[in-house]
Amino acid sequence: MPRAAILGGARTPFVRAGTLFAELDVLDLARAAAAEALARTETDPRDVDEVVFGNVARPVAYHNLAREVVLALSMPSRIPAFTVGLACASACVAITSAADHIANGTADVVVAGGSESLTNVPLTLSPRFARALIGASQAKSLPAKARSLAEVRAADIAPVAPGIRETSTGLTMGESAERMAAINGIARSEQDEWALRSHQKAAAGWDDGRIAREVGPVYVDGHAVTTDTHIRRDSTLEKLATLPPVFDREHGTITAGNASPLTDGAAAVVLASEAKARELGREVLATIRAYSYAAVDPADQLLIAPAYAIPVALRRAGLSLADIDVFEMHEAFAAQVLSTLKVLEQNGVGAIPLEKLNVMGGSIALGHPFGATGARVILTLANEMKRRGARYGLASVCAAGGNGAAIVLERTA
Amino acid sequence: MITERPAAVPTGADAPPRASVTFVPADAAGVARIVIDRPDDAVNAIDPKMIEDLAAAIAEARAARPRALVVESAKPDQFVGGADLDLVTTANAADLERASRAVQQVFSDLAALPCTVVAAIGGSALGGGFELALACDRRIAADSPSVRVGLPEVSIGLVPAAGGTQRLPRLVGLPRALDLLLAGRRLTARRALRSGLVDEVVHPAVLSRAAAEDALRHGKAAPTGGATPAERAATWLAPARAFALSKARDRVNAETKGHYDAPLRCLDAVATGLAHGMAAGLDAEARAFAALAPTETTQHLIRLLRLTLRQRKAAFDGLGTPRPVERVTVIGLGFMGSGIAQAAAAASALVRGRERDAAAVAKGLSTVRSLTTEAAKKGVFDRREAARIIGRVTGGPDLAGSAHADVVIEAVFEDLATKRRVVAELEDVIRPDAVIASNTSALPIAEIAAGARHPERIVGMHFFSPVHKMPLVEVIRPAAADPEAVATVVALASAMGKTPIVVGDGPGFYTTRVISAMIADAFALVIEGVAVDAIDRAMTDFGWPVGPLKLADEVGLEVGAHAAETVAKARGLAVPGIIATLVAEGFKGKKRGGGFYLYDGKRQTVNPRVYELTGVAPHARETGVAGRLTTTFVREAQRCLEEGILRSEEEGDLGAILGLGFPPFLGGPFTYAEERGIR
């Protein structure tokens, strides 16, 4: 079966939600990443067969973000596009879906990525207020409209912010992560060390230009935003230690410092069949050798599923953990990364050498736009594999709902 | 224009010519139709035969007494055009007046039909075509980009001659009608709806049915004369009307400086009709039309329109076949570059801009966005097209995304070394047959191309400022250029809505050379002792849009000096030292410390330093100034033609008028020269 090749890609700078990208919406970010990915791979939009995007918070106007990207960039309107959701691993699904279509021959060139703008998270009305408004709009006479609205109480009017609680457990992700930390015995100090590591490596990655190469500018209102804004170059263990726990004030270990922040951003890659890449004369960055999705009971350890997806992906690739040269693991929380490493060892999958893991930092320092992170880790992984002359790489992303993704990349050049 | 037609003698093999207008009897609902379809003309231009056939169809309609009548065109995307311009330029005044009255009568007969008459406008309805629509009771337009309505006759030195000056103010009120008539506006369907020129806008597929249903639902109603009480007062109440007319007259005089009669006669016809009744107004209209048409100004303006239309094909003379252009890269997104990028995107190209850093890209893209939204506000595009245009333009601080460009337009700093560097960088990235077009205004293209690997694809594409307003593109064809490359940018310029002329790669090409010569002569006049503002005033009174010394300030004295040097060197002349001195003293132009004038907010005063440098007390005697400077311009243009820089007098006239503001009513430098015997 033909393999899907990653030709390259780009991401926007990742900025704290509601700051530099406050005037932009999820489509603005998605199209910026897609346009840069197309330009950097010199892909002619007329050669694109499909566009797939991942996105978590869906404004009603953009219920199919990927198609809006096609239209907003004036790409040929004959390009079908669809949008996928697997929480923080949405972009992984976008990329593996694209890879599947290339493998089964239904597409030759696909743009896949993800985007998130928490600035535009839709607020919803309380059900009582919503019913009253709809009733009023449908009522034929003024008195009837007034009657409809008269039933609304003051408390009903407050908008409902979307919660990031698991429906089945009622716990937020942070609360679930605290349980992971407790079950796996991950101390506060270890989490802070991991967070510091993430910031230091991310800063180094920007300073020597490695990260800059995969980030394209976003143009807002006559200005250019060119760098990630969350990285703390002045971070120290002492400073991190002073931060209060956020999810469990009494006994918690997770703070704002050792968790990934709410972020706006987008990332996109261009995939093609190896034959098409040859035909277009394009360099292949890496191919997708194998992937796996796994899921666990959310009440157990919500974010541990990658520990179960990774061995399956390795088996499908015919590899062992020791064969992997570079690893990218999404850092939802430092506790989650450290828990995952522990469980992988406990389950006999192996020990990931830390010097090969998140070599330019991770989501804690760079930021975590929910729908985009899956594309970010794959893009960074592929670029780093090229830099190192590595043969195999592994990316993993945990997701709400107890899901997890693992993708194995290969470079043969 | 009803002339005597010889009786058709059928000779067996000849079938009688198909009628341009047909009457279709009423259908089951009682709606009859008048269908217009000139067999020999794609735009249904109004000619004597069409008017004859229309009169016959109206007579049939009167006899048939349908419940309602729809007037429509059988041509998709085209309603009815204006009068056939050939007839306007060849007939004499008496025939023109007779023709105007005849058409007025036929349209009045249409308006007088007892049933409701609705015009179904599925395409362009300008001039006489819109006057026909105005003679109907109501107008329905298709929501299609091909629909344009309006009465632009004044812009070619004429007035509407078929009742437009009478029916338009009665329909939309005097103030709006004056604006539409005097500016010659052409409105899209939605704009027309908002302005009251049409009553409804529908999907093209249902236009015919919608017009029929509308005609059945509405009776004939007297026109209101405006949408608001204020508009109606300005139309019907004599004192308010007099005030509005007087303000309009003042505005016209200030703008035209007495060089254009048509707007004033149009105003008079409107005023007469509103004061003394429709018959008097129609009479004034017919007389104005007949009086204006044979005048030199009007003949010149009509010729200019004709040349512009013909140039779409004529520009390709002697050139190869243009290559398709789908992707354009623009290097430099400054003032010119962002305008060029926006125009290319409006021509449906995918545009990749390149600037030195992300901040500069951001500014350029922001300019593209604001140019497009402003044009959308003016009705040039609708909202969706504006979004598509903005979506077509991306940019970056390097050449990523440009490998497959078909044309690269460079609009970087006007410096030879910089431009050569840009070319070298491009040749590492783009295809060997991709065209590189320089927006330089005076640097020889051959020198920009020196050292290039593929110099044959390097040409000039000189835009004028501001790009979105100026209709000319001067395409420069170096001797070594591949004719297909030249043809490609000519086609691109046309697609961008510009009129291209093709000139040789001499110093200053054509436009910079002739304007530099004129400005240099203006400098000489200053040195001879004529006051700076007297020179400029003489020129604007003469019909130039801006005086030469003010223009020198606006272009910038350094740029101007450089251009003047280039031209002077080629002609063995000297450049007056006054410029270098002014520049050295920090007077570099309007936005750079002042030049011939000092600028303080909106005020400008002559820079006294100029007179100190000339050492002559200035006098304000303007006699002969404009004539002399215009003659200098004209003689330089003639030299360009002799030297082969210009291909034709027509391109010389077009270039001067469309690019440099040569007074259009004078017809262009070559027409001016011929009419005055200047050699």
PDB file of N, CA and C in Angstrom, chain B residues 68-124:
ATOM      1  N   ALA B  68     -50.271  43.578 -18.919  1.00  0.00           N
ATOM      2  CA  ALA B  68     -48.965  44.095 -18.501  1.00  0.00           C
ATOM      3  C   ALA B  68     -47.952  43.825 -19.602  1.00  0.00           C
ATOM      4  N   LEU B  69     -46.808  44.528 -19.541  1.00  0.00           N
ATOM      5  CA  LEU B  69     -45.788  44.386 -20.592  1.00  0.00           C
ATOM      6  C   LEU B  69     -44.412  44.318 -19.964  1.00  0.00           C
ATOM      7  N   VAL B  70     -43.592  43.346 -20.430  1.00  0.00           N
ATOM      8  CA  VAL B  70     -42.197  43.245 -19.988  1.00  0.00           C
ATOM      9  C   VAL B  70     -41.299  43.613 -21.163  1.00  0.00           C
ATOM     10  N   VAL B  71     -40.305  44.449 -20.910  1.00  0.00           N
ATOM     11  CA  VAL B  71     -39.315  44.789 -21.937  1.00  0.00           C
ATOM     12  C   VAL B  71     -38.019  44.078 -21.555  1.00  0.00           C
ATOM     13  N   GLU B  72     -37.548  43.195 -22.402  1.00  0.00           N
ATOM     14  CA  GLU B  72     -36.361  42.421 -22.052  1.00  0.00           C
ATOM     15  C   GLU B  72     -35.477  42.197 -23.263  1.00  0.00           C
ATOM     16  N   SER B  73     -34.245  41.713 -22.973  1.00  0.00           N
ATOM     17  CA  SER B  73     -33.282  41.428 -24.036  1.00  0.00           C
ATOM     18  C   SER B  73     -33.178  39.916 -24.194  1.00  0.00           C
ATOM     19  N   ALA B  74     -32.969  39.481 -25.423  1.00  0.00           N
ATOM     20  CA  ALA B  74     -32.775  38.043 -25.627  1.00  0.00           C
ATOM     21  C   ALA B  74     -31.323  37.645 -25.403  1.00  0.00           C
ATOM     22  N   LYS B  75     -30.450  38.631 -25.273  1.00  0.00           N
ATOM     23  CA  LYS B  75     -29.034  38.308 -25.102  1.00  0.00           C
ATOM     24  C   LYS B  75     -28.758  38.108 -23.615  1.00  0.00           C
ATOM     25  N   PRO B  76     -28.164  36.964 -23.261  1.00  0.00           N
ATOM     26  CA  PRO B  76     -27.816  36.779 -21.845  1.00  0.00           C
ATOM     27  C   PRO B  76     -26.734  37.797 -21.474  1.00  0.00           C
ATOM     28  N   ASP B  77     -26.746  38.286 -20.274  1.00  0.00           N
ATOM     29  CA  ASP B  77     -25.721  39.211 -19.780  1.00  0.00           C
ATOM     30  C   ASP B  77     -25.679  40.546 -20.501  1.00  0.00           C
ATOM     31  N   GLN B  78     -26.701  40.909 -21.227  1.00  0.00           N
ATOM     32  CA  GLN B  78     -26.685  42.209 -21.906  1.00  0.00           C
ATOM     33  C   GLN B  78     -28.107  42.692 -22.098  1.00  0.00           C
ATOM     34  N   PHE B  79     -28.416  43.876 -21.594  1.00  0.00           N
ATOM     35  CA  PHE B  79     -29.749  44.439 -21.838  1.00  0.00           C
ATOM     36  C   PHE B  79     -29.686  45.211 -23.155  1.00  0.00           C
ATOM     37  N   VAL B  80     -29.530  46.518 -23.072  1.00  0.00           N
ATOM     38  CA  VAL B  80     -29.441  47.337 -24.292  1.00  0.00           C
ATOM     39  C   VAL B  80     -28.297  48.315 -24.105  1.00  0.00           C
ATOM     40  N   GLY B  81     -27.519  48.546 -25.141  1.00  0.00           N
ATOM     41  CA  GLY B  81     -26.392  49.456 -25.047  1.00  0.00           C
ATOM     42  C   GLY B  81     -26.800  50.895 -25.318  1.00  0.00           C
ATOM     43  N   GLY B  82     -25.816  51.759 -25.423  1.00  0.00           N
ATOM     44  CA  GLY B  82     -26.088  53.152 -25.743  1.00  0.00           C
ATOM     45  C   GLY B  82     -26.158  53.337 -27.249  1.00  0.00           C
ATOM     46  N   ALA B  83     -26.229  54.599 -27.637  1.00  0.00           N
ATOM     47  CA  ALA B  83     -26.299  54.875 -29.071  1.00  0.00           C
ATOM     48  C   ALA B  83     -25.020  54.407 -29.744  1.00  0.00           C
ATOM     49  N   ASP B  84     -25.172  53.914 -30.974  1.00  0.00           N
ATOM     50  CA  ASP B  84     -24.032  53.492 -31.759  1.00  0.00           C
ATOM     51  C   ASP B  84     -23.116  54.700 -31.968  1.00  0.00           C
ATOM     52  N   LEU B  85     -21.902  54.654 -31.436  1.00  0.00           N
ATOM     53  CA  LEU B  85     -21.047  55.838 -31.472  1.00  0.00           C
ATOM     54  C   LEU B  85     -20.620  56.235 -32.877  1.00  0.00           C
ATOM     55  N   ASP B  86     -20.569  55.276 -33.780  1.00  0.00           N
ATOM     56  CA  ASP B  86     -20.237  55.618 -35.172  1.00  0.00           C
ATOM     57  C   ASP B  86     -21.206  56.655 -35.702  1.00  0.00           C
ATOM     58  N   LEU B  87     -22.487  56.473 -35.352  1.00  0.00           N
ATOM     59  CA  LEU B  87     -23.498  57.391 -35.868  1.00  0.00           C
ATOM     60  C   LEU B  87     -23.334  58.766 -35.236  1.00  0.00           C
ATOM     61  N   VAL B  88     -22.939  58.799 -33.962  1.00  0.00           N
ATOM     62  CA  VAL B  88     -22.781  60.093 -33.281  1.00  0.00           C
ATOM     63  C   VAL B  88     -21.651  60.891 -33.906  1.00  0.00           C
ATOM     64  N   THR B  89     -20.613  60.173 -34.343  1.00  0.00           N
ATOM     65  CA  THR B  89     -19.464  60.924 -34.853  1.00  0.00           C
ATOM     66  C   THR B  89     -19.598  61.293 -36.325  1.00  0.00           C
ATOM     67  N   THR B  90     -20.500  60.638 -37.045  1.00  0.00           N
ATOM     68  CA  THR B  90     -20.571  60.947 -38.477  1.00  0.00           C
ATOM     69  C   THR B  90     -21.745  61.842 -38.864  1.00  0.00           C
ATOM     70  N   ALA B  91     -22.801  61.864 -38.060  1.00  0.00           N
ATOM     71  CA  ALA B  91     -23.977  62.664 -38.456  1.00  0.00           C
ATOM     72  C   ALA B  91     -23.736  64.144 -38.180  1.00  0.00           C
ATOM     73  N   ASN B  92     -24.506  65.000 -38.843  1.00  0.00           N
ATOM     74  CA  ASN B  92     -24.386  66.431 -38.573  1.00  0.00           C
ATOM     75  C   ASN B  92     -25.384  66.835 -37.494  1.00  0.00           C
ATOM     76  N   ALA B  93     -25.256  68.078 -37.023  1.00  0.00           N
ATOM     77  CA  ALA B  93     -26.029  68.513 -35.847  1.00  0.00           C
ATOM     78  C   ALA B  93     -27.526  68.396 -36.091  1.00  0.00           C
ATOM     79  N   ALA B  94     -27.971  68.796 -37.260  1.00  0.00           N
ATOM     80  CA  ALA B  94     -29.417  68.759 -37.523  1.00  0.00           C
ATOM     81  C   ALA B  94     -29.942  67.336 -37.477  1.00  0.00           C
ATOM     82  N   ASP B  95     -29.197  66.403 -38.085  1.00  0.00           N
ATOM     83  CA  ASP B  95     -29.623  65.006 -38.067  1.00  0.00           C
ATOM     84  C   ASP B  95     -29.619  64.461 -36.649  1.00  0.00           C
ATOM     85  N   LEU B  96     -28.602  64.880 -35.855  1.00  0.00           N
ATOM     86  CA  LEU B  96     -28.525  64.382 -34.486  1.00  0.00           C
ATOM     87  C   LEU B  96     -29.713  64.864 -33.667  1.00  0.00           C
ATOM     88  N   GLU B  97     -30.093  66.128 -33.876  1.00  0.00           N
ATOM     89  CA  GLU B  97     -31.233  66.644 -33.115  1.00  0.00           C
ATOM     90  C   GLU B  97     -32.501  65.908 -33.503  1.00  0.00           C
ATOM     91  N   ARG B  98     -32.648  65.680 -34.804  1.00  0.00           N
ATOM     92  CA  ARG B  98     -33.823  64.967 -35.288  1.00  0.00           C
ATOM     93  C   ARG B  98     -33.857  63.560 -34.690  1.00  0.00           C
ATOM     94  N   ALA B  99     -32.687  62.921 -34.700  1.00  0.00           N
ATOM     95  CA  ALA B  99     -32.604  61.555 -34.175  1.00  0.00           C
ATOM     96  C   ALA B  99     -32.952  61.514 -32.700  1.00  0.00           C
ATOM     97  N   SER B 100     -32.407  62.471 -31.950  1.00  0.00           N
ATOM     98  CA  SER B 100     -32.686  62.508 -30.513  1.00  0.00           C
ATOM     99  C   SER B 100     -34.186  62.653 -30.270  1.00  0.00           C
ATOM    100  N   ARG B 101     -34.821  63.577 -30.987  1.00  0.00           N
ATOM    101  CA  ARG B 101     -36.259  63.763 -30.778  1.00  0.00           C
ATOM    102  C   ARG B 101     -37.035  62.514 -31.153  1.00  0.00           C
ATOM    103  N   ALA B 102     -36.566  61.843 -32.203  1.00  0.00           N
ATOM    104  CA  ALA B 102     -37.280  60.646 -32.637  1.00  0.00           C
ATOM    105  C   ALA B 102     -37.221  59.572 -31.553  1.00  0.00           C
ATOM    106  N   VAL B 103     -36.041  59.385 -30.994  1.00  0.00           N
ATOM    107  CA  VAL B 103     -35.911  58.368 -29.940  1.00  0.00           C
ATOM    108  C   VAL B 103     -36.696  58.793 -28.709  1.00  0.00           C
ATOM    109  N   GLN B 104     -36.615  60.083 -28.384  1.00  0.00           N
ATOM    110  CA  GLN B 104     -37.398  60.582 -27.241  1.00  0.00           C
ATOM    111  C   GLN B 104     -38.872  60.243 -27.434  1.00  0.00           C
ATOM    112  N   GLN B 105     -39.354  60.442 -28.664  1.00  0.00           N
ATOM    113  CA  GLN B 105     -40.775  60.216 -28.926  1.00  0.00           C
ATOM    114  C   GLN B 105     -41.131  58.749 -28.737  1.00  0.00           C
ATOM    115  N   VAL B 106     -40.278  57.868 -29.280  1.00  0.00           N
ATOM    116  CA  VAL B 106     -40.572  56.434 -29.172  1.00  0.00           C
ATOM    117  C   VAL B 106     -40.591  56.017 -27.700  1.00  0.00           C
ATOM    118  N   PHE B 107     -39.606  56.500 -26.921  1.00  0.00           N
ATOM    119  CA  PHE B 107     -39.571  56.132 -25.494  1.00  0.00           C
ATOM    120  C   PHE B 107     -40.780  56.722 -24.771  1.00  0.00           C
ATOM    121  N   SER B 108     -41.203  57.928 -25.160  1.00  0.00           N
ATOM    122  CA  SER B 108     -42.387  58.520 -24.526  1.00  0.00           C
ATOM    123  C   SER B 108     -43.629  57.715 -24.873  1.00  0.00           C
ATOM    124  N   ASP B 109     -43.673  57.205 -26.106  1.00  0.00           N
ATOM    125  CA  ASP B 109     -44.803  56.354 -26.481  1.00  0.00           C
ATOM    126  C   ASP B 109     -44.847  55.109 -25.610  1.00  0.00           C
ATOM    127  N   LEU B 110     -43.694  54.579 -25.312  1.00  0.00           N
ATOM    128  CA  LEU B 110     -43.625  53.403 -24.434  1.00  0.00           C
ATOM    129  C   LEU B 110     -44.164  53.760 -23.055  1.00  0.00           C
ATOM    130  N   ALA B 111     -43.706  54.909 -22.540  1.00  0.00           N
ATOM    131  CA  ALA B 111     -44.135  55.326 -21.201  1.00  0.00           C
ATOM    132  C   ALA B 111     -45.637  55.576 -21.157  1.00  0.00           C
ATOM    133  N   ALA B 112     -46.213  55.939 -22.322  1.00  0.00           N
ATOM    134  CA  ALA B 112     -47.634  56.310 -22.349  1.00  0.00           C
ATOM    135  C   ALA B 112     -48.567  55.123 -22.514  1.00  0.00           C
ATOM    136  N   LEU B 113     -47.999  53.914 -22.679  1.00  0.00           N
ATOM    137  CA  LEU B 113     -48.880  52.745 -22.796  1.00  0.00           C
ATOM    138  C   LEU B 113     -49.753  52.634 -21.548  1.00  0.00           C
ATOM    139  N   PRO B 114     -51.003  52.225 -21.727  1.00  0.00           N
ATOM    140  CA  PRO B 114     -51.905  52.187 -20.570  1.00  0.00           C
ATOM    141  C   PRO B 114     -51.548  51.127 -19.532  1.00  0.00           C
ATOM    142  N   CYS B 115     -50.881  50.036 -19.933  1.00  0.00           N
ATOM    143  CA  CYS B 115     -50.583  48.977 -18.958  1.00  0.00           C
ATOM    144  C   CYS B 115     -49.256  49.249 -18.260  1.00  0.00           C
ATOM    145  N   THR B 116     -49.005  48.532 -17.171  1.00  0.00           N
ATOM    146  CA  THR B 116     -47.721  48.653 -16.470  1.00  0.00           C
ATOM    147  C   THR B 116     -46.627  48.023 -17.321  1.00  0.00           C
ATOM    148  N   VAL B 117     -45.526  48.743 -17.475  1.00  0.00           N
ATOM    149  CA  VAL B 117     -44.394  48.244 -18.268  1.00  0.00           C
ATOM    150  C   VAL B 117     -43.203  48.067 -17.342  1.00  0.00           C
ATOM    151  N   VAL B 118     -42.603  46.863 -17.352  1.00  0.00           N
ATOM    152  CA  VAL B 118     -41.462  46.575 -16.477  1.00  0.00           C
ATOM    153  C   VAL B 118     -40.271  46.172 -17.339  1.00  0.00           C
ATOM    154  N   ALA B 119     -39.108  46.767 -17.060  1.00  0.00           N
ATOM    155  CA  ALA B 119     -37.875  46.393 -17.763  1.00  0.00           C
ATOM    156  C   ALA B 119     -37.175  45.289 -16.988  1.00  0.00           C
ATOM    157  N   ALA B 120     -36.785  44.224 -17.690  1.00  0.00           N
ATOM    158  CA  ALA B 120     -36.045  43.113 -17.081  1.00  0.00           C
ATOM    159  C   ALA B 120     -34.581  43.265 -17.487  1.00  0.00           C
ATOM    160  N   ILE B 121     -33.747  43.749 -16.546  1.00  0.00           N
ATOM    161  CA  ILE B 121     -32.367  44.110 -16.875  1.00  0.00           C
ATOM    162  C   ILE B 121     -31.440  42.971 -16.472  1.00  0.00           C
ATOM    163  N   GLY B 122     -30.981  42.197 -17.462  1.00  0.00           N
ATOM    164  CA  GLY B 122     -30.142  41.039 -17.172  1.00  0.00           C
ATOM    165  C   GLY B 122     -28.672  41.279 -17.454  1.00  0.00           C
ATOM    166  N   GLY B 123     -28.330  42.495 -17.870  1.00  0.00           N
ATOM    167  CA  GLY B 123     -26.937  42.778 -18.202  1.00  0.00           C
ATOM    168  C   GLY B 123     -26.738  44.273 -18.253  1.00  0.00           C
ATOM    169  N   SER B 124     -25.747  44.686 -19.014  1.00  0.00           N
ATOM    170  CA  SER B 124     -25.390  46.101 -19.060  1.00  0.00           C
ATOM    171  C   SER B 124     -26.504  46.955 -19.654  1.00  0.00           C
TER     172      SER B 124
END
